[in-house]
Coordinates of C-alpha atoms in Angstrom, one line a residue:
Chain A
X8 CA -113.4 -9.8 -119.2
X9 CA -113.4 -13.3 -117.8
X10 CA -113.5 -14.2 -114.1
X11 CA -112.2 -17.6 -114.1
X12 CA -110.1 -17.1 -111.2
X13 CA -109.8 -14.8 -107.7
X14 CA -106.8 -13.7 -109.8
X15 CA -108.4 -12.4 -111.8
X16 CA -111.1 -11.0 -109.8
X17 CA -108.5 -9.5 -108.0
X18 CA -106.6 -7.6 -110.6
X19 CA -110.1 -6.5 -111.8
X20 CA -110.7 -5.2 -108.2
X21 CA -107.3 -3.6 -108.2
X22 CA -108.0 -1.8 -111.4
X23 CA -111.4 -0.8 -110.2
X24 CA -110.2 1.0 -107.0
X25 CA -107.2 2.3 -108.9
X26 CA -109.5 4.1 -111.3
X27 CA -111.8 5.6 -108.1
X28 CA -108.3 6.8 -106.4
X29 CA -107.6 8.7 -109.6
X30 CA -111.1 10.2 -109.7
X31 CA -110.5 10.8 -106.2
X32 CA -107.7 13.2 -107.0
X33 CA -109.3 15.2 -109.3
X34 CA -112.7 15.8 -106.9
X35 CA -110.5 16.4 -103.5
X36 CA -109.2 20.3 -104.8
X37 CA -112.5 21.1 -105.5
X38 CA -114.0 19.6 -101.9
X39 CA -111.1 21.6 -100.6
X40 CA -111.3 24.7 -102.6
X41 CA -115.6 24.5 -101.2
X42 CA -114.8 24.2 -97.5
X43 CA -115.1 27.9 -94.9
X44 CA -113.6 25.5 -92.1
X45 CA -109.7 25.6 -92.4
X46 CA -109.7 22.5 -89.9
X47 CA -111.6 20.7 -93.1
X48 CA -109.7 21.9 -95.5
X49 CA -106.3 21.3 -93.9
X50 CA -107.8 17.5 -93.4
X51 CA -108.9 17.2 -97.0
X52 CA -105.9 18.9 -98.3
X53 CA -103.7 15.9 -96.0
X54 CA -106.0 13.3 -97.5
X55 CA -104.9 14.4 -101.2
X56 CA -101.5 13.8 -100.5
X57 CA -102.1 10.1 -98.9
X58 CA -104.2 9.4 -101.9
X59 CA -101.4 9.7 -104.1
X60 CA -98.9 7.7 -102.1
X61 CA -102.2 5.5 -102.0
X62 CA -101.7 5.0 -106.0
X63 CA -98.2 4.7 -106.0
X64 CA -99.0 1.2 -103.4
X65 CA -101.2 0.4 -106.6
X66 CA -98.5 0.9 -109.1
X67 CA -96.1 -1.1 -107.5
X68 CA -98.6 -3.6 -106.9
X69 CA -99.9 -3.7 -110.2
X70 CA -96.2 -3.2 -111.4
X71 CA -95.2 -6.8 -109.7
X72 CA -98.2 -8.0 -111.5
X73 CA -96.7 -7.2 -115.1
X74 CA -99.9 -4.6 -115.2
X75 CA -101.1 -1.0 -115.2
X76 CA -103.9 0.7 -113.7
X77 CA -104.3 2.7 -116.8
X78 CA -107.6 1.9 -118.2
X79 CA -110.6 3.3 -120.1
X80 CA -112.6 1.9 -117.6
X81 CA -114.0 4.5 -115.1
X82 CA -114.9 3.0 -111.1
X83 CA -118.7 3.7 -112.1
X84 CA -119.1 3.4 -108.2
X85 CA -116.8 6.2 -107.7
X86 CA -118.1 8.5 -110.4
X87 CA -121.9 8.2 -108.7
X88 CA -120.7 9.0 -105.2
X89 CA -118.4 12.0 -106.3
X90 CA -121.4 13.4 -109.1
X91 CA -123.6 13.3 -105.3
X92 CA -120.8 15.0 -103.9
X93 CA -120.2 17.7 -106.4
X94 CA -124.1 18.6 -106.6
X95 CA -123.8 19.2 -103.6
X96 CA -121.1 21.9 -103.7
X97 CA -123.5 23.8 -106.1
X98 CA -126.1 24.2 -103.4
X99 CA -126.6 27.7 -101.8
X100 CA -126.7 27.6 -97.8
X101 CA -124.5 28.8 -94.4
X102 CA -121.0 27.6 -94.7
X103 CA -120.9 25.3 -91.7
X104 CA -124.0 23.2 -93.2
X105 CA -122.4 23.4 -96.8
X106 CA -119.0 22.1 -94.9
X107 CA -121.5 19.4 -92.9
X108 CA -122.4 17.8 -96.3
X109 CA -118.7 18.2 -97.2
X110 CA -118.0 16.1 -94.7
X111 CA -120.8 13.7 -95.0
X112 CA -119.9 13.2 -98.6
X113 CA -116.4 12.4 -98.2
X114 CA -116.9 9.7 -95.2
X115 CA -119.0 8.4 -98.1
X116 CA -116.2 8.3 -100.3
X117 CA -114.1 6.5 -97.7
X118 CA -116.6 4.3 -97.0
X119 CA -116.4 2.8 -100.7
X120 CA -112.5 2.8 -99.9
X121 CA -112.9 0.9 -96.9
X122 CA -115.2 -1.9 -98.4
X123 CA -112.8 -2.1 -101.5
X124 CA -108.9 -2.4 -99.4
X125 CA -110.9 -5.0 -97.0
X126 CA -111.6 -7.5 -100.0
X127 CA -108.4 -6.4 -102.1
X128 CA -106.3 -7.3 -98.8
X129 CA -108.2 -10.4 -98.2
X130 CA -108.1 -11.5 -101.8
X131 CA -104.3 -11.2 -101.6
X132 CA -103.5 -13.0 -98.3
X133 CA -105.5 -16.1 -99.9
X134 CA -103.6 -15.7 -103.7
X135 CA -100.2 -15.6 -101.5
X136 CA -99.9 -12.2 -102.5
X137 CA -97.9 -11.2 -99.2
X138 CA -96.1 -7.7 -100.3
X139 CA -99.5 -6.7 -101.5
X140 CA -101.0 -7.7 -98.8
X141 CA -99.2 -5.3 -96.3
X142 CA -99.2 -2.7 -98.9
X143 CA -103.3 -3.2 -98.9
X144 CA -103.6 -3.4 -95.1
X145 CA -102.0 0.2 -94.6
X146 CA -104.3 1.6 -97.1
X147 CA -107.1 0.3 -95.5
X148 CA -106.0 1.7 -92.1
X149 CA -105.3 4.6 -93.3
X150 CA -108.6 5.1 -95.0
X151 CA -110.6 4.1 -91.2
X152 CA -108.7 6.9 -89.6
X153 CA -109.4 9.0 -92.2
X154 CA -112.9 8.1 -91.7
X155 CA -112.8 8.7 -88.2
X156 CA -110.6 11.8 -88.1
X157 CA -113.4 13.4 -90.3
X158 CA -116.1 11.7 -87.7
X159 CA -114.5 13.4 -85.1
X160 CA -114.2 17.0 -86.7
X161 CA -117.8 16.8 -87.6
X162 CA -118.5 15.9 -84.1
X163 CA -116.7 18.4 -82.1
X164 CA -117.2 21.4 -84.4
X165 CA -118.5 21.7 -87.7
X166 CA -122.2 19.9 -86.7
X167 CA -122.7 21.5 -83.5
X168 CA -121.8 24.9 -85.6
X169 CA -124.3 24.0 -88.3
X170 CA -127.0 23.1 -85.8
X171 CA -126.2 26.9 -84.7
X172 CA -127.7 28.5 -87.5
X173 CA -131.0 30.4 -87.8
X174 CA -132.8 27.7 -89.1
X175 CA -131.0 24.7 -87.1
X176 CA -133.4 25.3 -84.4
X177 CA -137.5 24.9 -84.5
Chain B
X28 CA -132.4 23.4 -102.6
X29 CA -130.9 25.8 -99.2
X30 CA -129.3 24.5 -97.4
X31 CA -129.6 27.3 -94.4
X32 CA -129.5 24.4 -91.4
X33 CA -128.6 21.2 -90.9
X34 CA -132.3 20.3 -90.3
X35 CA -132.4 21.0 -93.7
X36 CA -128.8 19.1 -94.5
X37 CA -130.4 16.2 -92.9
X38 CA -133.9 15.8 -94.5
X39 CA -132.0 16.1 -97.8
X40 CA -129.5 13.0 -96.3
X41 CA -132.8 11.2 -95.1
X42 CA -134.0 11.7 -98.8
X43 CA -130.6 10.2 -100.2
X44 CA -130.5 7.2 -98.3
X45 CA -134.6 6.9 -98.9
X46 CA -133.9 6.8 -102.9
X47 CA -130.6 4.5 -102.3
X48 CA -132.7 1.5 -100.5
X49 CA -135.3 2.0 -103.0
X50 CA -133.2 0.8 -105.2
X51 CA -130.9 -1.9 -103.3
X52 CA -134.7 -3.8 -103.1
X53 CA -134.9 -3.7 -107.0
X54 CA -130.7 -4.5 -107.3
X55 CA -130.9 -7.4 -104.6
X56 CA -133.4 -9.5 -106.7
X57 CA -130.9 -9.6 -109.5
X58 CA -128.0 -10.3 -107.1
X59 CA -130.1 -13.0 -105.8
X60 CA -130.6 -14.7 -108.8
X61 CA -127.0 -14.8 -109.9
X62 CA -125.4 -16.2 -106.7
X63 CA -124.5 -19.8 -106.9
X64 CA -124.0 -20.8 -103.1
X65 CA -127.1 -21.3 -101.6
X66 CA -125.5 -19.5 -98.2
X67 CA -124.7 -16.4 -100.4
X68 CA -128.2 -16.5 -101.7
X69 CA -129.7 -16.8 -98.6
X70 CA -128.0 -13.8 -96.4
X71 CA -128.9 -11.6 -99.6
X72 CA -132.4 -12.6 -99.4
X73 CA -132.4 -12.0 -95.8
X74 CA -131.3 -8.7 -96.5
X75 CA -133.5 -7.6 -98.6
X76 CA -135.9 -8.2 -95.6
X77 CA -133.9 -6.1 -93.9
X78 CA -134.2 -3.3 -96.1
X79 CA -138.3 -3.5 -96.3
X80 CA -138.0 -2.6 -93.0
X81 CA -135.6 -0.1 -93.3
X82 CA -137.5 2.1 -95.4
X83 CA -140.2 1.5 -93.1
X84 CA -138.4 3.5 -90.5
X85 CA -137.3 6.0 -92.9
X86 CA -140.8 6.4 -94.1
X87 CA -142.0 6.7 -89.8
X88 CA -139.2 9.8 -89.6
X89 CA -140.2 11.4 -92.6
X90 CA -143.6 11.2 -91.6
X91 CA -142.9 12.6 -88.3
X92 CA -141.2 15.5 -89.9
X93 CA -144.7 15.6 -92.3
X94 CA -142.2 14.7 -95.6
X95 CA -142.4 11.5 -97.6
X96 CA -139.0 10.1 -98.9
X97 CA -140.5 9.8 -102.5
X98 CA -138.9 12.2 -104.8
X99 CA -137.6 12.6 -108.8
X100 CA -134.3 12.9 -107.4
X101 CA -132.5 9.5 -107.4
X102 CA -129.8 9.0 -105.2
X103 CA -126.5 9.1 -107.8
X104 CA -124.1 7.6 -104.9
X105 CA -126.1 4.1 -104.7
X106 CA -126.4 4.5 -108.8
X107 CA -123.4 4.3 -109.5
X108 CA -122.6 1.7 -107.1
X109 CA -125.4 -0.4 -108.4
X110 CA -124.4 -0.2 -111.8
X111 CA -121.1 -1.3 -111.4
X112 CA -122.1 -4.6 -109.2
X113 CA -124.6 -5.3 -112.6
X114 CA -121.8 -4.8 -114.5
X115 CA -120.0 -7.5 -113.0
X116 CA -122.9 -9.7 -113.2
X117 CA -122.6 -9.5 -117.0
X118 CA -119.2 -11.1 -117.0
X119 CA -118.5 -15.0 -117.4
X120 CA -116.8 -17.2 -115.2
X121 CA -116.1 -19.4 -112.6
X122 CA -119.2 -19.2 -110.2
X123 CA -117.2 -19.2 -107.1
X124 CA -115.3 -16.2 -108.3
X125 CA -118.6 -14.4 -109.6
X126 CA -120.5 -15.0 -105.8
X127 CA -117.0 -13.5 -104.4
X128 CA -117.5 -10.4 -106.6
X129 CA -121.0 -9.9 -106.0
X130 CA -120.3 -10.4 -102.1
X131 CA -117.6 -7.4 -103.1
X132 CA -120.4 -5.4 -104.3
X133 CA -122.5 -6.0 -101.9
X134 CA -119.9 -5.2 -99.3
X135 CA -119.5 -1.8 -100.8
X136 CA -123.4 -1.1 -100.6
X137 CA -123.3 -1.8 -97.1
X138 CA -120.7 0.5 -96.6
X139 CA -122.3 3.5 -98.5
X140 CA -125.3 2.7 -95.7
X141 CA -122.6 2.8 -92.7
X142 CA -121.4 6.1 -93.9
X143 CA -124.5 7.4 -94.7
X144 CA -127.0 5.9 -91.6
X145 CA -123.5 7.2 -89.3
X146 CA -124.1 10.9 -90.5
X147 CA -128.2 10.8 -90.1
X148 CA -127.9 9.4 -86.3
X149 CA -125.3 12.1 -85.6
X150 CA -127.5 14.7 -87.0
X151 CA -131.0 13.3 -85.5
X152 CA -128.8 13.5 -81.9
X153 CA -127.7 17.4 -82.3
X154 CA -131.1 18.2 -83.2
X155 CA -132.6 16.6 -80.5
X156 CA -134.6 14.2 -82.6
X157 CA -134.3 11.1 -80.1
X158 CA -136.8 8.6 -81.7
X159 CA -135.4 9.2 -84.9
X160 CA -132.1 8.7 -83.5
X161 CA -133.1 5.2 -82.2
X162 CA -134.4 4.0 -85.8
X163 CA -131.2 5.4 -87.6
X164 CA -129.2 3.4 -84.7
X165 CA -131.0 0.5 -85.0
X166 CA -130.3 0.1 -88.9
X167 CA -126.9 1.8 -89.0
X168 CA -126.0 -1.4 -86.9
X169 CA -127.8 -4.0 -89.2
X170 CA -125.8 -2.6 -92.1
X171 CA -122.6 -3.2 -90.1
X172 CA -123.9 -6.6 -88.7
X173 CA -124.8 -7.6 -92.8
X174 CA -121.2 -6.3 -93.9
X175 CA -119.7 -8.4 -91.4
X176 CA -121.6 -11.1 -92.3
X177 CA -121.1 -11.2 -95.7
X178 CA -117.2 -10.8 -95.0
X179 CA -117.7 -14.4 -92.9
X180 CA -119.2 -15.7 -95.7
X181 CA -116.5 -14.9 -98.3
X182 CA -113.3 -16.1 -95.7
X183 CA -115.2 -18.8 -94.3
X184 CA -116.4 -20.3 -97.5
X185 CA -117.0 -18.5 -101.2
X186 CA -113.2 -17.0 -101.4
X187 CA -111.1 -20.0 -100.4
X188 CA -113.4 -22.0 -103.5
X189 CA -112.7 -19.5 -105.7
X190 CA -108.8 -19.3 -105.1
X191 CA -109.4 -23.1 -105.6
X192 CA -110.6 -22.7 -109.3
X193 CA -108.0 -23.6 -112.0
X194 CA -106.8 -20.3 -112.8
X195 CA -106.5 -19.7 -109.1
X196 CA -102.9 -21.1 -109.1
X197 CA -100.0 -19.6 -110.4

């Protein structure tokens, strides 16, 4: 690969996030499948079906661009966070600390989303790119509330259920 | 590992986060040496102050708790990041396009470090851990104050020259 342009870079980026959205839909049954809370897994279960309209705004993106998001190349940033995730659905413990670290893992996840839209968006209202653009802008909002929908359930429920278990106090 | 409380939850979270700035300080050097703008160069160095420090209060709260964040168990999340921002320092091109992919990189570091300082300061408040709390505060908004940063640099500066490289036109 050669980066001699923010085109380029750009498409690179596009591929990049298009592989972590695929990975994305492969870890999300077993986050859901792993969480006691319904709330959690009613949440997780409604960000599955946003990630896939999610890769269908790639598609079409990449589509306009004469390209695919079909690659060999895995998001190696993508594969680290969801390995972290999925040790972590192999430990033992209560059910509203294993659903804590659910949580905790997938704000991760949307965190690396976040980071990734806000340069893809930006890299396509310079390049002109205005179609993309809007298509990358709803993304990203849609992965902030996602973050802070999750936020918010660990704060009102799930933590302050966790911090209720035997060992949560000293 | 139990995971019976979310004391326990969150010394394994303090643990993560403890093995992923260990290694940002050895990733930084190397992004530091392949940025071209001096400005780019500069807020990376800067950060990597930042982090010294950081694992200074990581290393008071563990302390506190009589832990030590030194473990076998590296932190896969920030792995994987890192590995995909050295990738991209392997790849020729255009310097301006290579400093706006490593500020890309970057940006999603910070981010894992939002998410991840985010969770810790929630949990340090439900279990009444107030100093802790403050030191997880205090960094949780340097990370956002260096991912804002670096998202002034690449607008302001290291994006628009590298849309202005050859290949940056259509």
């Amino acid at each position: 690969m050669e980066l001699e342009s923010l085109r380029e870079l750009y498409l690179h980026e596009l591929k990049d996030v298009y592989s972590a959205e695929k990975q994305i839909t492969k870890a999300l049954p077993k986050m859901i499948k792993a969480a006691s809370t319904p709330d959690l897994s009613s949440a997780l279960k409604e960000h599955l079906a946003v990630t896939e309209q999610q890769i269908e705004r790639l598609d079409r993106i990449l589509a306009a661009l004469d390209k695919t998001g079909r690659s060999n190349k895995k998001c190696k940033g993508m594969e680290g966070l969801l390995e972290e995730g999925e040790d972590l659905l192999k430990e033992e413990g209560a059910p509203e600390v294993l659903d804590a670290g659910i949580i905790a893992a997938a704000q991760k996840v949307e965190h690396y989303e976040i980071a990734a839209y806000g340069t893809l968006a930006a890299y396509a209202r310079l390049l002109g790119e205005s179609e993309a653009q809007g298509l990358l802008e709803q993304t990203l909002a849609e992965e902030k509330e996602a973050d802070q929908k999750l936020s918010q359930l660990a704060e009102s429920s799930i933590n302050v259920e966790a911090t209720a278990t035997a060992g949560g106090r000293r």
